[in-house]
GROMACS .gro file of C-alpha atoms in nm:
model
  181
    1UNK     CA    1   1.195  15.281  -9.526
    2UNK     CA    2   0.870  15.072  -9.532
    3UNK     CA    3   1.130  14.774  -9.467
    4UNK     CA    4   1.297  14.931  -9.177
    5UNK     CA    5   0.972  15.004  -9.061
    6UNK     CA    6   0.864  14.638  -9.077
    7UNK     CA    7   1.167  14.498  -8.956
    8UNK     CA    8   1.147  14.731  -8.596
    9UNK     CA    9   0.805  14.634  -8.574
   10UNK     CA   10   0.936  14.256  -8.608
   11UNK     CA   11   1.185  14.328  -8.375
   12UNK     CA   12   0.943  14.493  -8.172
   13UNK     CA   13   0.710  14.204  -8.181
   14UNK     CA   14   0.949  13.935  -8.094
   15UNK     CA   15   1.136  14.164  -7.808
   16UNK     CA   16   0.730  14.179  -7.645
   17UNK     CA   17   0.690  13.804  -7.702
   18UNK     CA   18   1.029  13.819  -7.536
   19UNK     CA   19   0.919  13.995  -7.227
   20UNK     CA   20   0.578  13.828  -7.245
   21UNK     CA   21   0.746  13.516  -7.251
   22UNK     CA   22   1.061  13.589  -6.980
   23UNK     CA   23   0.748  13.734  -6.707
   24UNK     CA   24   0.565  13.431  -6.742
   25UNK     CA   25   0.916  13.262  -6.706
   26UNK     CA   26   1.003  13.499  -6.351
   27UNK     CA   27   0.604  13.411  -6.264
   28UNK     CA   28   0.649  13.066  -6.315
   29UNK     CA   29   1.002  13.001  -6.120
   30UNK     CA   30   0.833  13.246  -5.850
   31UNK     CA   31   0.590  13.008  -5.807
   32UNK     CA   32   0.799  12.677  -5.791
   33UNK     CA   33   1.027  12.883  -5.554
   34UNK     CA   34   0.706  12.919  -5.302
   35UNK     CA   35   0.597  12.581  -5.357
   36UNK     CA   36   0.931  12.435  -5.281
   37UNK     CA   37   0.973  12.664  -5.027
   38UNK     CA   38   0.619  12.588  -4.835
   39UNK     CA   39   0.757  12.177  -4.915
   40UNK     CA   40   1.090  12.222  -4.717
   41UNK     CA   41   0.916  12.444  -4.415
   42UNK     CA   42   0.616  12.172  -4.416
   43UNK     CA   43   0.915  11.863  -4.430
   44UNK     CA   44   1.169  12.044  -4.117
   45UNK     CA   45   0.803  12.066  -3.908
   46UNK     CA   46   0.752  11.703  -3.981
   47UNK     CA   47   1.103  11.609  -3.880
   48UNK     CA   48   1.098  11.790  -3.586
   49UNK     CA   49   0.801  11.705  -3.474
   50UNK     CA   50   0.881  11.353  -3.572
   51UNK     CA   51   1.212  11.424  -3.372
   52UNK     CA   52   1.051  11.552  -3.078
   53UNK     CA   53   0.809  11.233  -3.085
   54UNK     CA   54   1.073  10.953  -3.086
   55UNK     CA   55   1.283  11.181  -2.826
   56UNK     CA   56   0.952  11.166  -2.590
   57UNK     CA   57   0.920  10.754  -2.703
   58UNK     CA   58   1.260  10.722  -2.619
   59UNK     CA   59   1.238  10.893  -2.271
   60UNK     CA   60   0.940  10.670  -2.224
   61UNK     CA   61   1.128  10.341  -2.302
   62UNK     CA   62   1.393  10.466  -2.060
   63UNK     CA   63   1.164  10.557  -1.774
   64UNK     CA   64   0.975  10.198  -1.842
   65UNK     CA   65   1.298   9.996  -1.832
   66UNK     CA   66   1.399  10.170  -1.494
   67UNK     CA   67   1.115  10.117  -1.320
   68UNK     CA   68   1.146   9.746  -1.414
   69UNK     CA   69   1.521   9.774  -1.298
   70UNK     CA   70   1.421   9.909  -0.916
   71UNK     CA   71   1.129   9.651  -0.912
   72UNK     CA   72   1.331   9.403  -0.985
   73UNK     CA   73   1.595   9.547  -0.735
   74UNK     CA   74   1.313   9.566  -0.465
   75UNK     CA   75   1.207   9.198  -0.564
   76UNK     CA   76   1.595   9.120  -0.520
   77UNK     CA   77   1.673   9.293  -0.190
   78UNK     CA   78   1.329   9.155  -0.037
   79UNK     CA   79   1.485   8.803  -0.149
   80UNK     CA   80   1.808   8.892  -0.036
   81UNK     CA   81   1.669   8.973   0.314
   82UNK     CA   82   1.467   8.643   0.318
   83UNK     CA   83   1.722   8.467   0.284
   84UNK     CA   84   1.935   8.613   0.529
   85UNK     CA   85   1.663   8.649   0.799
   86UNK     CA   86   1.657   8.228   0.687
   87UNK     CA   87   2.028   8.194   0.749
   88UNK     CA   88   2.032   8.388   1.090
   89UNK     CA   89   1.760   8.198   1.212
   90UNK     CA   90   1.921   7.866   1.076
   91UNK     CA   91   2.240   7.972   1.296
   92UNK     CA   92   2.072   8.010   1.607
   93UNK     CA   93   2.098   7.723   1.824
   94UNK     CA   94   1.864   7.397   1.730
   95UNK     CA   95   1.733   7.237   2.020
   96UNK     CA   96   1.801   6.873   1.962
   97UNK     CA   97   1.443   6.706   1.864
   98UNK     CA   98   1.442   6.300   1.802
   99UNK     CA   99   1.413   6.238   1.479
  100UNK     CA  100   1.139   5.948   1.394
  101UNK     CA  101   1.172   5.791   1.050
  102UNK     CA  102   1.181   5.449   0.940
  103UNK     CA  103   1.461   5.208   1.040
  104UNK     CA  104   1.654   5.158   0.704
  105UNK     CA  105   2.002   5.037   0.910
  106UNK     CA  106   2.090   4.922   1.260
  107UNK     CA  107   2.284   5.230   1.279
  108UNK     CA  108   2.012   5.470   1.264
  109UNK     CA  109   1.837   5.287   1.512
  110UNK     CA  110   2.084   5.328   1.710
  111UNK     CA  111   2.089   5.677   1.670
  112UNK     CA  112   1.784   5.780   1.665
  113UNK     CA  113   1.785   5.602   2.049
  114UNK     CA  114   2.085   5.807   2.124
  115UNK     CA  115   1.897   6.111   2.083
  116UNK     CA  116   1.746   6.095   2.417
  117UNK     CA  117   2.046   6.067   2.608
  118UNK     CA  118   2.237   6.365   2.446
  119UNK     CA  119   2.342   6.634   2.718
  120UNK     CA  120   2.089   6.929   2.618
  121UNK     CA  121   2.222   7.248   2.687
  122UNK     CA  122   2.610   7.136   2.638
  123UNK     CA  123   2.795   7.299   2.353
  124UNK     CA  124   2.818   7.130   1.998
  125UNK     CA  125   3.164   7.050   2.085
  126UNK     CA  126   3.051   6.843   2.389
  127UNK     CA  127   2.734   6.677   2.220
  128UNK     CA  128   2.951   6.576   1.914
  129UNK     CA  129   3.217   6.400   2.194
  130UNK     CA  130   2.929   6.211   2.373
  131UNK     CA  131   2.775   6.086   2.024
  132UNK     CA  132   3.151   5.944   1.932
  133UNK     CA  133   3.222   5.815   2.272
  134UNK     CA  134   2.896   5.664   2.307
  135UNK     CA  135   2.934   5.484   1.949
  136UNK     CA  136   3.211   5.202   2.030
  137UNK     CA  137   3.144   5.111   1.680
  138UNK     CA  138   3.195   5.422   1.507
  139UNK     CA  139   2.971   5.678   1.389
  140UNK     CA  140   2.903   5.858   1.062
  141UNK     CA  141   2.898   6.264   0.992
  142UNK     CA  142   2.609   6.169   0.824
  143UNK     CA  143   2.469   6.007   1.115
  144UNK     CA  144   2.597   6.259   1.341
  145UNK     CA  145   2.406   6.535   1.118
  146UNK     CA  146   2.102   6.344   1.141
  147UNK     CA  147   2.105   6.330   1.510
  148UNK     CA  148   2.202   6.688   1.600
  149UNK     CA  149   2.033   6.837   1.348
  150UNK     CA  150   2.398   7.044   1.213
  151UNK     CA  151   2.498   7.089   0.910
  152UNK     CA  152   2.760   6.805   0.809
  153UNK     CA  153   3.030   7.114   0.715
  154UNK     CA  154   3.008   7.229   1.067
  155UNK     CA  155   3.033   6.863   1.235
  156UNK     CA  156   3.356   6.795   1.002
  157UNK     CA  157   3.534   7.134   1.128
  158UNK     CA  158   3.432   6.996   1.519
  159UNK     CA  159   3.521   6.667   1.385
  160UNK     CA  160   3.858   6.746   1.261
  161UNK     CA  161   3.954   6.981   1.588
  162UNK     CA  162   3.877   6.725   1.797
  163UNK     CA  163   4.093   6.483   1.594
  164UNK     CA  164   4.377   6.746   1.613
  165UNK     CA  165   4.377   6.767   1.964
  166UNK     CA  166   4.357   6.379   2.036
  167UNK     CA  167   4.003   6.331   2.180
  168UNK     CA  168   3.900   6.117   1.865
  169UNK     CA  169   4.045   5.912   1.596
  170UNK     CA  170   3.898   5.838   1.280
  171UNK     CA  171   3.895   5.480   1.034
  172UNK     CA  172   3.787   5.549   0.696
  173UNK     CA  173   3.439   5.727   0.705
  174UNK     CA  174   3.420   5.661   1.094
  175UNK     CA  175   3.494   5.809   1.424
  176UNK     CA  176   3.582   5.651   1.691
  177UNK     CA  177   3.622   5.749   2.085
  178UNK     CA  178   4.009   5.791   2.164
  179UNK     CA  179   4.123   5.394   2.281
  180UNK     CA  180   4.232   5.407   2.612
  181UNK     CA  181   4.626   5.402   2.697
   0.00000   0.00000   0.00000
């Protein structure tokens, strides 16, 4: 009996130590749980707020590039209409002005002599015919586009109606005034 006894009271001692041992156990794991817990909640804050930062960074960098985009647009359009009002006003009849710059050939002197004597107030047409019939030697589109003041695309569409409807004729670079029949 005394050995009974003692072996309950063994069993009894080891099944506290037991408990004892399984509470601190529960305690212990109740406590990591918490911690771990309070770690995840503390980690999804961060990355939201994290989140929400580079969203508002992002928006930033968005709103930054477009207002570079429409001030560059504005810069564009205000270039745009420079150049345009530039063009119009180019268009707009010249009126013809002698030219004064430094004899480099006979020709330009020539030309620049001829200046004076072209019909102001005629039509392009008409001034280009004058300068060609008035140039026995032949004349340039250069020269002509010195003289008039016209771009040398324009003078070689006049240039080239006038040769289509037999007014002028033309020798290599050079027009000449239609030879008489």
């Amino acid at each position: 009996a005394d050995r009974v006894a003692q072996t309950q009271a063994e069993i009894k001692a080891r099944a506290d130590e037991m408990a004892k041992m399984l509470a601190e156990f529960d305690k212990t794991q109740a406590e990591m749980a918490a911690q771990l817990k309070a770690t995840l909640e503390k980690d999804e804050a961060d990355r939201k707020s994290q989140a929400v930062a580079e969203v508002k960074q992002r928006a930033a960098d968005v709103a930054e590039l477009l207002d570079g985009f429409r001030r560059d647009q504005a810069e564009t359009t205000a270039a745009w209409q420079e150049l345009l009002s530039t063009m119009r006003s180019g268009r707009e009849a010249k009126p013809i002005v002698e030219k004064k710059a430094p004899p480099k050939e006979v020709v330009e002197e020539v030309a620049v002599e001829k200046v004076k004597e072209i019909p102001v107030g005629k039509s392009l047409e008409k001034q280009v015919l004058f300068l060609i019939e008035d140039s026995p030697e032949g004349i340039k589109l250069t020269d002509m586009e010195k003289i008039l003041g016209v771009a040398r695309i324009k003078l070689g569409g006049m240039t080239r109606s006038l040769l289509e409807v037999g007014k002028i004729r033309k020798e290599g670079m050079l027009y000449f005034p239609k030879e008489e029949e």
